[in-house]
Coordinates of C-alpha atoms and ligand atoms in Angstrom, one line a residue:
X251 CA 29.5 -61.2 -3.4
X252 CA 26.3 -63.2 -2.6
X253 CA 25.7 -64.5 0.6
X254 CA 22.0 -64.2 1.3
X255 CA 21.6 -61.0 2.9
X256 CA 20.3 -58.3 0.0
X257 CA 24.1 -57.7 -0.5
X258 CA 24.9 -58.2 -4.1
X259 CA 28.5 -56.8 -4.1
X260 CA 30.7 -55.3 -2.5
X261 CA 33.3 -52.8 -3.4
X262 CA 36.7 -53.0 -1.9
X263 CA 39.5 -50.1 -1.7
X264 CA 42.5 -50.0 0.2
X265 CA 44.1 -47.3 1.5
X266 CA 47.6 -47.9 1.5
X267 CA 49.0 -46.0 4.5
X268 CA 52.0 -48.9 5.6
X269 CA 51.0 -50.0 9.1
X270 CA 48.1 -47.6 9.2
X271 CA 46.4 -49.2 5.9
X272 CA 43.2 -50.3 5.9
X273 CA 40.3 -50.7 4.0
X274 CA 36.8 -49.3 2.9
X275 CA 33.8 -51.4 1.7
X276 CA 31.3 -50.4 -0.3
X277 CA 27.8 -52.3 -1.3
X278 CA 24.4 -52.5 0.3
X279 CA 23.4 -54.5 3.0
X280 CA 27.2 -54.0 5.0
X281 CA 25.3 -53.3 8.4
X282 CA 23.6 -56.3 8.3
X283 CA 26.9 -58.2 8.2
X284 CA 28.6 -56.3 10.4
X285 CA 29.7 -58.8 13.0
X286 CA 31.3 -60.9 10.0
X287 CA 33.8 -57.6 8.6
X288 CA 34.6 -56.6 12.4
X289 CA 35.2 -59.2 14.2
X290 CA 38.8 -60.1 13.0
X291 CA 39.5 -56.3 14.6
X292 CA 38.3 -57.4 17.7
X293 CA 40.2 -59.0 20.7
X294 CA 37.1 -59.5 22.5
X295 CA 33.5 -59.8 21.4
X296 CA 32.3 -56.1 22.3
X297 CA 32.1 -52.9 20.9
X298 CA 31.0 -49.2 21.5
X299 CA 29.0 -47.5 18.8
X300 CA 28.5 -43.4 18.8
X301 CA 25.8 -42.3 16.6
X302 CA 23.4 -39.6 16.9
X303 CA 19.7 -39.8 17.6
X304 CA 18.1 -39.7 14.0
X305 CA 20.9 -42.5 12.6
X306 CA 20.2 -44.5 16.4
X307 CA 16.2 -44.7 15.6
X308 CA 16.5 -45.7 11.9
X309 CA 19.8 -47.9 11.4
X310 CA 21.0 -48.7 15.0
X311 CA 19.1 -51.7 15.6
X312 CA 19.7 -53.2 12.5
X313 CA 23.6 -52.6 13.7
X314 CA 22.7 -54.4 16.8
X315 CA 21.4 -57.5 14.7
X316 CA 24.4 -57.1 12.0
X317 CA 26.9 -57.6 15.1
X318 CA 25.6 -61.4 15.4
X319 CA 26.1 -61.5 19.5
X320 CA 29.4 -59.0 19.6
X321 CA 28.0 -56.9 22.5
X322 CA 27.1 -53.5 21.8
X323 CA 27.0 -50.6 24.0
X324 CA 25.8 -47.4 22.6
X325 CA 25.2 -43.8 23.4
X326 CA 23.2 -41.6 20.8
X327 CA 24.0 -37.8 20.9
X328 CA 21.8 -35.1 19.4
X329 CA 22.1 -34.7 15.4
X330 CA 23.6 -31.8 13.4
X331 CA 26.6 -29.7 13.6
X332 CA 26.0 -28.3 16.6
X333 CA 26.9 -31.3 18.8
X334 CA 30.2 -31.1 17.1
X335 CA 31.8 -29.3 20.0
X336 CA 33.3 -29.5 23.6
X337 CA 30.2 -29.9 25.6
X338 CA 29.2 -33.7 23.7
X339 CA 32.5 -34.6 22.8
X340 CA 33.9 -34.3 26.5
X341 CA 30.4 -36.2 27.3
X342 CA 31.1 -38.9 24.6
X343 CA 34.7 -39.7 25.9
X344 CA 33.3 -39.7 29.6
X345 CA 31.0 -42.7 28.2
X346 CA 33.5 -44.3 26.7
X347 CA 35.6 -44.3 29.8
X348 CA 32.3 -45.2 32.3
X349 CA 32.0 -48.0 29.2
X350 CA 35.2 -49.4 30.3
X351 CA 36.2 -49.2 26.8
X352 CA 40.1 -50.1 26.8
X353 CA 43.0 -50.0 24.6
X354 CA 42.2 -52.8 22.4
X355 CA 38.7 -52.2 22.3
X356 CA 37.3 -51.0 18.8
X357 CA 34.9 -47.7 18.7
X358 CA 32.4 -47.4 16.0
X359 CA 30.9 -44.5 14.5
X360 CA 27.8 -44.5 12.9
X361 CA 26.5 -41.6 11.7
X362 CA 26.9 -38.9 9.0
X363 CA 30.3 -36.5 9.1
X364 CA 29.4 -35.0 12.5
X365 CA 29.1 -38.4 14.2
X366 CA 32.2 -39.6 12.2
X367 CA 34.6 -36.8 13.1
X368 CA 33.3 -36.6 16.7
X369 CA 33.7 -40.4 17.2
X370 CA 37.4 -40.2 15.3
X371 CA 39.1 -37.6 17.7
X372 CA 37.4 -39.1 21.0
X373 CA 38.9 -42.7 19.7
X374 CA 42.4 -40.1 18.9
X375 CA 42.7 -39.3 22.4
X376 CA 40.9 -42.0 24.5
X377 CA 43.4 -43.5 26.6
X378 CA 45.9 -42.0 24.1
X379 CA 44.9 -43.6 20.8
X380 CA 41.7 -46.6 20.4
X381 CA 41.2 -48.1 16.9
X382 CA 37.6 -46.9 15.6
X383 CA 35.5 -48.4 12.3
X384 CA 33.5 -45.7 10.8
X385 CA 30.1 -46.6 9.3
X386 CA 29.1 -44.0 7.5
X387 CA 25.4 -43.2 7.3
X388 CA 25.1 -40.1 4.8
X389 CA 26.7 -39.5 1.2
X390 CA 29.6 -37.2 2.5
X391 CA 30.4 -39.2 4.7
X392 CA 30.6 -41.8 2.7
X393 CA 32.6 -40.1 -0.5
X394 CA 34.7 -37.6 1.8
X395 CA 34.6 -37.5 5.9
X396 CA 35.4 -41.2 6.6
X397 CA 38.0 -41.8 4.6
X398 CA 41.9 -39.9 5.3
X399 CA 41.6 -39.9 9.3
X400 CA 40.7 -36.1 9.7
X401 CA 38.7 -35.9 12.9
X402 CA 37.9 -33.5 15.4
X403 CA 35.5 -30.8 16.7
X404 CA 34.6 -26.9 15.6
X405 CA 35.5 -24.3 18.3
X406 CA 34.1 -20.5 18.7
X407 CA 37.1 -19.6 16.4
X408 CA 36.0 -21.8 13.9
X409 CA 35.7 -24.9 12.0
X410 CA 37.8 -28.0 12.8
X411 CA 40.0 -26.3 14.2
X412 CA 40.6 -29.3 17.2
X413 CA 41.2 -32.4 16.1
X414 CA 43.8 -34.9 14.9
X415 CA 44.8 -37.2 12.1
X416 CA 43.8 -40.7 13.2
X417 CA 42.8 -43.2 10.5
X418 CA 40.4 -45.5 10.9
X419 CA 40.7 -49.6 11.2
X420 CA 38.1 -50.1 8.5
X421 CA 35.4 -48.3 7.0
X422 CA 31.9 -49.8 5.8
X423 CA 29.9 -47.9 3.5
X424 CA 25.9 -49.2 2.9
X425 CA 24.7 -47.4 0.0
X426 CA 21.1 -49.5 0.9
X427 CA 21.2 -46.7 4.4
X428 CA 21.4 -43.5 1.6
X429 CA 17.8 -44.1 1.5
X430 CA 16.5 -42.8 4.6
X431 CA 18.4 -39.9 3.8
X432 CA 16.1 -36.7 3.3
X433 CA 16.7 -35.3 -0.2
X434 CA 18.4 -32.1 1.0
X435 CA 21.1 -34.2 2.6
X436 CA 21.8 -36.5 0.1
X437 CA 22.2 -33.4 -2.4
X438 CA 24.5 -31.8 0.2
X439 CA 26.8 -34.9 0.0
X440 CA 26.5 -34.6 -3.8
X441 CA 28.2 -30.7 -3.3
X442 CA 31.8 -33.4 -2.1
X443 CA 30.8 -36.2 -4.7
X444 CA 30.9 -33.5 -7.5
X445 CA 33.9 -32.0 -6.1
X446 CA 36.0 -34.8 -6.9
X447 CA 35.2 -34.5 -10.4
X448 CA 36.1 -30.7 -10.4
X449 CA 39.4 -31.2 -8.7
X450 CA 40.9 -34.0 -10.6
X451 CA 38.5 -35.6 -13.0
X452 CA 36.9 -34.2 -15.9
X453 CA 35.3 -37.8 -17.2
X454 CA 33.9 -38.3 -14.0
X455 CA 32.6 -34.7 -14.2
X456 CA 31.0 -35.5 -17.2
X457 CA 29.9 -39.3 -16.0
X458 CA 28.0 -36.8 -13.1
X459 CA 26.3 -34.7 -15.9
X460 CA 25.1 -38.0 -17.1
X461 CA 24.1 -40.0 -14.1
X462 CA 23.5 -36.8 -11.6
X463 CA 19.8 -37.6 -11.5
X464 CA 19.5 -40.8 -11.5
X465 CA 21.8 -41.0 -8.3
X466 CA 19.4 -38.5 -7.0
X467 CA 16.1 -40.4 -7.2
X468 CA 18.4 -43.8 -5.7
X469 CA 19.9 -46.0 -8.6
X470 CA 21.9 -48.1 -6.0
X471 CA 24.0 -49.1 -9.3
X472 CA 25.0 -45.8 -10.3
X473 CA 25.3 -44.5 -6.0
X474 CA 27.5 -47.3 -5.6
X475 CA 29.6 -46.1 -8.9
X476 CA 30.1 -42.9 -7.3
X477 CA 31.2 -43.7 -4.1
X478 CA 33.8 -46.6 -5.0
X479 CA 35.6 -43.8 -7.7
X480 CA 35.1 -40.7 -5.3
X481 CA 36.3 -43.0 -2.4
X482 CA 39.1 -44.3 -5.2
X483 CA 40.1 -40.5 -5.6
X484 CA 40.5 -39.6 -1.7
X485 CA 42.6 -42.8 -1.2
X486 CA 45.2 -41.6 -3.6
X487 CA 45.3 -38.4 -2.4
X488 CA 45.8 -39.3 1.1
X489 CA 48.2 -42.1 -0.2
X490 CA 50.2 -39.3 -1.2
X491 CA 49.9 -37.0 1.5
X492 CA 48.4 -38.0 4.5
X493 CA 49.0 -34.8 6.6
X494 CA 48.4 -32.3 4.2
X495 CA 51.6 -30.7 3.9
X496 CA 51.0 -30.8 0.0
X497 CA 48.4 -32.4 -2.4
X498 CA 45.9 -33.2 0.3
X499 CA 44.7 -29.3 0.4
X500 CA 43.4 -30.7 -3.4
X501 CA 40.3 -31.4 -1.6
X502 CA 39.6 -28.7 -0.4
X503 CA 38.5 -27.1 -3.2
X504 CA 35.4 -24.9 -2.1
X505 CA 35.9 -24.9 1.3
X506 CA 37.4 -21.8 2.4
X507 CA 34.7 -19.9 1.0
X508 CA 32.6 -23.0 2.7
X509 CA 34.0 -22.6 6.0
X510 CA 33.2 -18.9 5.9
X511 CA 29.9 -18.8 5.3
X512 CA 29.1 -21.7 7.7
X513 CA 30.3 -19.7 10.4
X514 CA 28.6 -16.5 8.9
X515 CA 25.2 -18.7 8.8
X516 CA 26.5 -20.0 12.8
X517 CA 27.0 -23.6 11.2
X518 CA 22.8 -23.8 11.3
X519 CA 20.6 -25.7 9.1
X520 CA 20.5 -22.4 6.7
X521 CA 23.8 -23.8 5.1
X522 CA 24.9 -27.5 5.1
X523 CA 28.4 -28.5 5.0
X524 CA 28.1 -30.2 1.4
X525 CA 25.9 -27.1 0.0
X526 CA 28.2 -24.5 1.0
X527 CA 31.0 -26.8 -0.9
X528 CA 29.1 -26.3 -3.8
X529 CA 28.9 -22.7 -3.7
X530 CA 32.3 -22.8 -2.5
X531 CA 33.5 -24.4 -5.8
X532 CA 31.3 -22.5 -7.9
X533 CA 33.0 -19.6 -6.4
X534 CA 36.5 -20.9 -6.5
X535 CA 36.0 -21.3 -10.5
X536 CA 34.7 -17.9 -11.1
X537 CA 37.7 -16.8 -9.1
X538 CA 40.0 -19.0 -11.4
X539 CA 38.0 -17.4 -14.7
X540 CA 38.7 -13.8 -12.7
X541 CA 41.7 -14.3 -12.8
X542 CA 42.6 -15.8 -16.3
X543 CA 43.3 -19.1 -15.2
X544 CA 40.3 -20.8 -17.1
X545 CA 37.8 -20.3 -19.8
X546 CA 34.3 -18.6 -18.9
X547 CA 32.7 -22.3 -20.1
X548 CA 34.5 -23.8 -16.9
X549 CA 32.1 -21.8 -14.0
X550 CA 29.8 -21.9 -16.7
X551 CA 29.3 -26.0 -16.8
X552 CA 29.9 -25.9 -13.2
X553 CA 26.9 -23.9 -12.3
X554 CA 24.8 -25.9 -15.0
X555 CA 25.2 -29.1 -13.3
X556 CA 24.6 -27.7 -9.8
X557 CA 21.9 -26.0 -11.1
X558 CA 20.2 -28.8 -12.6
X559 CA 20.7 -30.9 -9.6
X560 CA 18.4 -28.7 -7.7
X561 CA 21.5 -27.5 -5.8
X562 CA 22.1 -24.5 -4.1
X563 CA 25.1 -22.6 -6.3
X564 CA 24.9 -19.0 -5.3
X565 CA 25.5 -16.9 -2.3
X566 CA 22.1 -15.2 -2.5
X567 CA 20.5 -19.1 -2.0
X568 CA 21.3 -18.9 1.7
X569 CA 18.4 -17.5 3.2
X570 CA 19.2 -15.1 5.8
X571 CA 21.1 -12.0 6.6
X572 CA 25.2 -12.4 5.9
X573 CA 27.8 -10.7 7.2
X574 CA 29.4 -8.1 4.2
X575 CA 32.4 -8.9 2.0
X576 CA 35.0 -8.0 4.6
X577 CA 33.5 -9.8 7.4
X578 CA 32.9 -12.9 4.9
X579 CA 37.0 -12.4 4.0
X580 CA 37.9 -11.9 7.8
X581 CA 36.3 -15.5 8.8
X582 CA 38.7 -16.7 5.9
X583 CA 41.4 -15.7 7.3
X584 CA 40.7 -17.7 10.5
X585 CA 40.5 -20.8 8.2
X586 CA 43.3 -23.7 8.9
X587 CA 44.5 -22.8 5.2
X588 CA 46.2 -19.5 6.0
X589 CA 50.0 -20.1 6.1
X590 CA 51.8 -17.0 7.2
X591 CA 48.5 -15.0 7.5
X592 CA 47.9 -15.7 3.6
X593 CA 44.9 -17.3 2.6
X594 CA 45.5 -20.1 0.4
X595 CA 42.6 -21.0 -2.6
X596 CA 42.1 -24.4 -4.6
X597 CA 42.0 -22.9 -7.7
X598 CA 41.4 -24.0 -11.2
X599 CA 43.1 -24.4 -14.8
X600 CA 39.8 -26.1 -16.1
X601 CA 37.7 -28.4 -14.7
X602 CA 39.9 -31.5 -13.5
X603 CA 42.6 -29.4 -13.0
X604 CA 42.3 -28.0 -9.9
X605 CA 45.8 -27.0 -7.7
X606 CA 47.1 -24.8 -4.6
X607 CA 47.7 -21.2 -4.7
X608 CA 49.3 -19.2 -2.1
X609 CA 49.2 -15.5 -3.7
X610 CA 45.9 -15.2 -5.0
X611 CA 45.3 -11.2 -4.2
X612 CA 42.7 -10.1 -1.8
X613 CA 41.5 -7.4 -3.4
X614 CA 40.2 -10.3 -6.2
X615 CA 38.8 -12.2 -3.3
X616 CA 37.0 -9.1 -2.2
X617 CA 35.9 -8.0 -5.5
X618 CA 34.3 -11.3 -6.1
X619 CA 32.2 -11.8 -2.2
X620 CA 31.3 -8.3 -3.0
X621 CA 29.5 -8.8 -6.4
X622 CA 28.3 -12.4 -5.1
X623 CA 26.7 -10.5 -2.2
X624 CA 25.0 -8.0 -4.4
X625 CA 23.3 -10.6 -6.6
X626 CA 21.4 -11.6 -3.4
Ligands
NAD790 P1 25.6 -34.9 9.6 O1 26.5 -35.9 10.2 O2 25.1 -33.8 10.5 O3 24.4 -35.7 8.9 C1 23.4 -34.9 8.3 C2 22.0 -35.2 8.9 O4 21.6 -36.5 8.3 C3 21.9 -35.4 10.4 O5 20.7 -34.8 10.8 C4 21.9 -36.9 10.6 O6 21.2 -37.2 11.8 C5 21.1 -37.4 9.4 N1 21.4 -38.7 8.9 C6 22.6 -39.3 8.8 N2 22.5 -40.5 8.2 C7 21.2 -40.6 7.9 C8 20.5 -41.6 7.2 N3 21.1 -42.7 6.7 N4 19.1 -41.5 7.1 C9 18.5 -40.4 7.6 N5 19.2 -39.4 8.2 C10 20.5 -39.5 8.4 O7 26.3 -34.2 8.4 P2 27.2 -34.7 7.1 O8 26.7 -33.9 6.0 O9 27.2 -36.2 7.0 O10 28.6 -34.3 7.6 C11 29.0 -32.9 7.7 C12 30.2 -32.9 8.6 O11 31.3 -33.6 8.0 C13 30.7 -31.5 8.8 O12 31.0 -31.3 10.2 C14 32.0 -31.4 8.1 O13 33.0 -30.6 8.6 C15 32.5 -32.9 8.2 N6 33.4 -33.3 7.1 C16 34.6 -33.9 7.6 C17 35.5 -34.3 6.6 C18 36.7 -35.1 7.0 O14 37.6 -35.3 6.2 N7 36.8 -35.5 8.3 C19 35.2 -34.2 5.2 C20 34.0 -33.5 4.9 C21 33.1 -33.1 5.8
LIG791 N1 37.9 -33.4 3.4 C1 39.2 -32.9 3.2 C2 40.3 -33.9 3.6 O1 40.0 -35.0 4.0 O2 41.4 -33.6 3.4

């Protein structure tokens, strides 16, 4: 597509979901059109845009000007995990209400994962169900969080743990925003972008190896690449299984061990989302090799390729104190992916051949935190 903005092409995939399809666009130079790709959602010319305050002073007046005269209110919240919880989202939906946002209205999040997932479950619930658009503004949230309708908030319990399914009405993915991005987020993004590979492709995996570092240092090209097949993955997934009763849990390779050490490191800057996904699926392979499911070259090439991405790939690469093996195993067992009080692991066969297992031992688990603790 050419149409005199710096948007060369766009990237279309639909998620086919029956009356809840819709679909995501990917190319740079989206926001500037945004009026054009929202305004057939709209039943009057106005929308209400969540973001946070980092996204707001970089990207949201160049929203504003993308809308073309739709009217936009918006309300910018504080960035970074921690607003992800009770105290903004109540204050988010009590905007939206004092906004007079109604039914039909459309609410858009801009933002990264937090913003996204925030934005999702307060459009879930207002009035009992408004249609969103997500924009998302960093990589995961571009490859991962705003695609398949998970939203919701993290509670004292831990992560993610309120929320609902509720898919958005479209998605718009600039890959031109990605470079604002500081380097340490992008690469945490990269931690889900990899994980795709890891789970289900091994040519992609290998694509990665190839064109890891030139995503890195901003080939639009190549970024663009990335997120239409990681984006292509996720859509056929949640095609599949939209509620995760089955497949969906595919994607969450890395994350137990993820969510556990985000709430050992009190969901902080020490750890970000995408780079405890990373370790996560490093771990989650040298689990698999532990356990005679895959060759030692599997956790091998994984940790090679994190490695060379500048990625963190080990437990002892979170700075800080951490809780001990059995405190690490307890927060596990608070994760959403304990049926029956068992914990259930992504494991591996080989890298692209990642399923669900609901007897992995816990002594194995154990054995494994405790010698990844003592390399720190
Ligand atoms: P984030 O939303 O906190 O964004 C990371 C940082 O980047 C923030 O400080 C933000 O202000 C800043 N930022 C965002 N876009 C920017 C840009 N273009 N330029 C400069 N700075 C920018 O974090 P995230 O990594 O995007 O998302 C992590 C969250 O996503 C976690 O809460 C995780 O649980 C959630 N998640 C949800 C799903 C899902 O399916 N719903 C999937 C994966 C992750
Ligand atoms: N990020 C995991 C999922 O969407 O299911």
């Amino acid at each position: 597509m050419t149409d005199g903005t710096d948007c060369v092409r766009v990237d279309r995939v639909r998620v086919d979901l029956g009356p809840r399809s819709y679909e995501v666009r990917i190319g740079a130079g989206l926001l500037a059109r945004a009026g054009e790709e929202i305004a057939p959602l709209l039943v009057r010319p106005r929308v209400a845009v969540l973001t946070d305050e980092t996204v707001a002073g970089l990207h949201l007046e160049a929203l504003r000007d993308g809308l073309r005269g739709i009217e936009m209110a918006s309300l910018a919240l504080p960035a970074g995990e921690a607003t992800k919880g009770w105290p903004e989202f109540s204050r988010a939906v009590d905007w939206l209400l004092a906004k007079k946002v109604e039914r039909r209205d459309i609410v858009v999040a801009l933002g990264g994962g937090v913003i996204g997932d925030l934005a999702g479950f307060a459009a879930a619930v207002l009035r009992r169900g408004v249609r969103f658009v997500q924009i998302p503004t960093t990589l995961l949230a571009q490859v991962d969080s705003s695609v398949g309708g998970k939203t919701g908030i993290n509670s004292v319990h831990g992560k993610n743990l309120i929320g609902a399914f509720h898919q958005p009405s479209l998605v718009l993915a600039d890959i031109a925003v990605l470079e604002t991005l500081p380097a340490r987020d992008f690469l945490s993004g990269y931690g889900e972008v990899v994980k795709y590979g890891l789970l289900g492709d091994a040519a992609f995996f290998g694509w990665l190896e190839a064109n890891g570092p030139a995503l890195a240092l901003g080939d639009r090209t190549a970024r663009q690449a990335a997120v239409r097949h990681s984006v292509a993955m996720k859509a056929r997934i949640v095609e599949r299984d939209e509620t995760e009763e089955g497949d969906r849990a595919l994607l969450n390779l890395g994350h137990t061990f993820c969510h556990a050490l985000e709430k050992a490191t009190g969901y902080s800057t020490r750890l970000l989302h995408g780079e405890g996904v990373a370790i996560g699926c490093a771990l989650a392979f040298e689990l698999s090799q532990r356990l005679g499911l895959c060759s030692q070259e599997a956790p091998s090439r994984v940790r090679a390729h994190l490695r060379a991405m500048g990625m963190k790939v080990d437990i002892a690469d979170i700075p800080g104190d951490l809780p001990g093996p059995e405190g690490l195993l307890s927060f596990m067992a608070q994760d959403k992916k304990v049926v029956d009080g068992r914990l259930r692991f992504v494991l591996a066969r080989g890298i692209g051949e990642a399923f669900v297992a609901d007897d992995v031992p816990g002594d194995a688990v154990l054995r494994l935190l405790e010698d990844a603790l003592a390399g720190r």
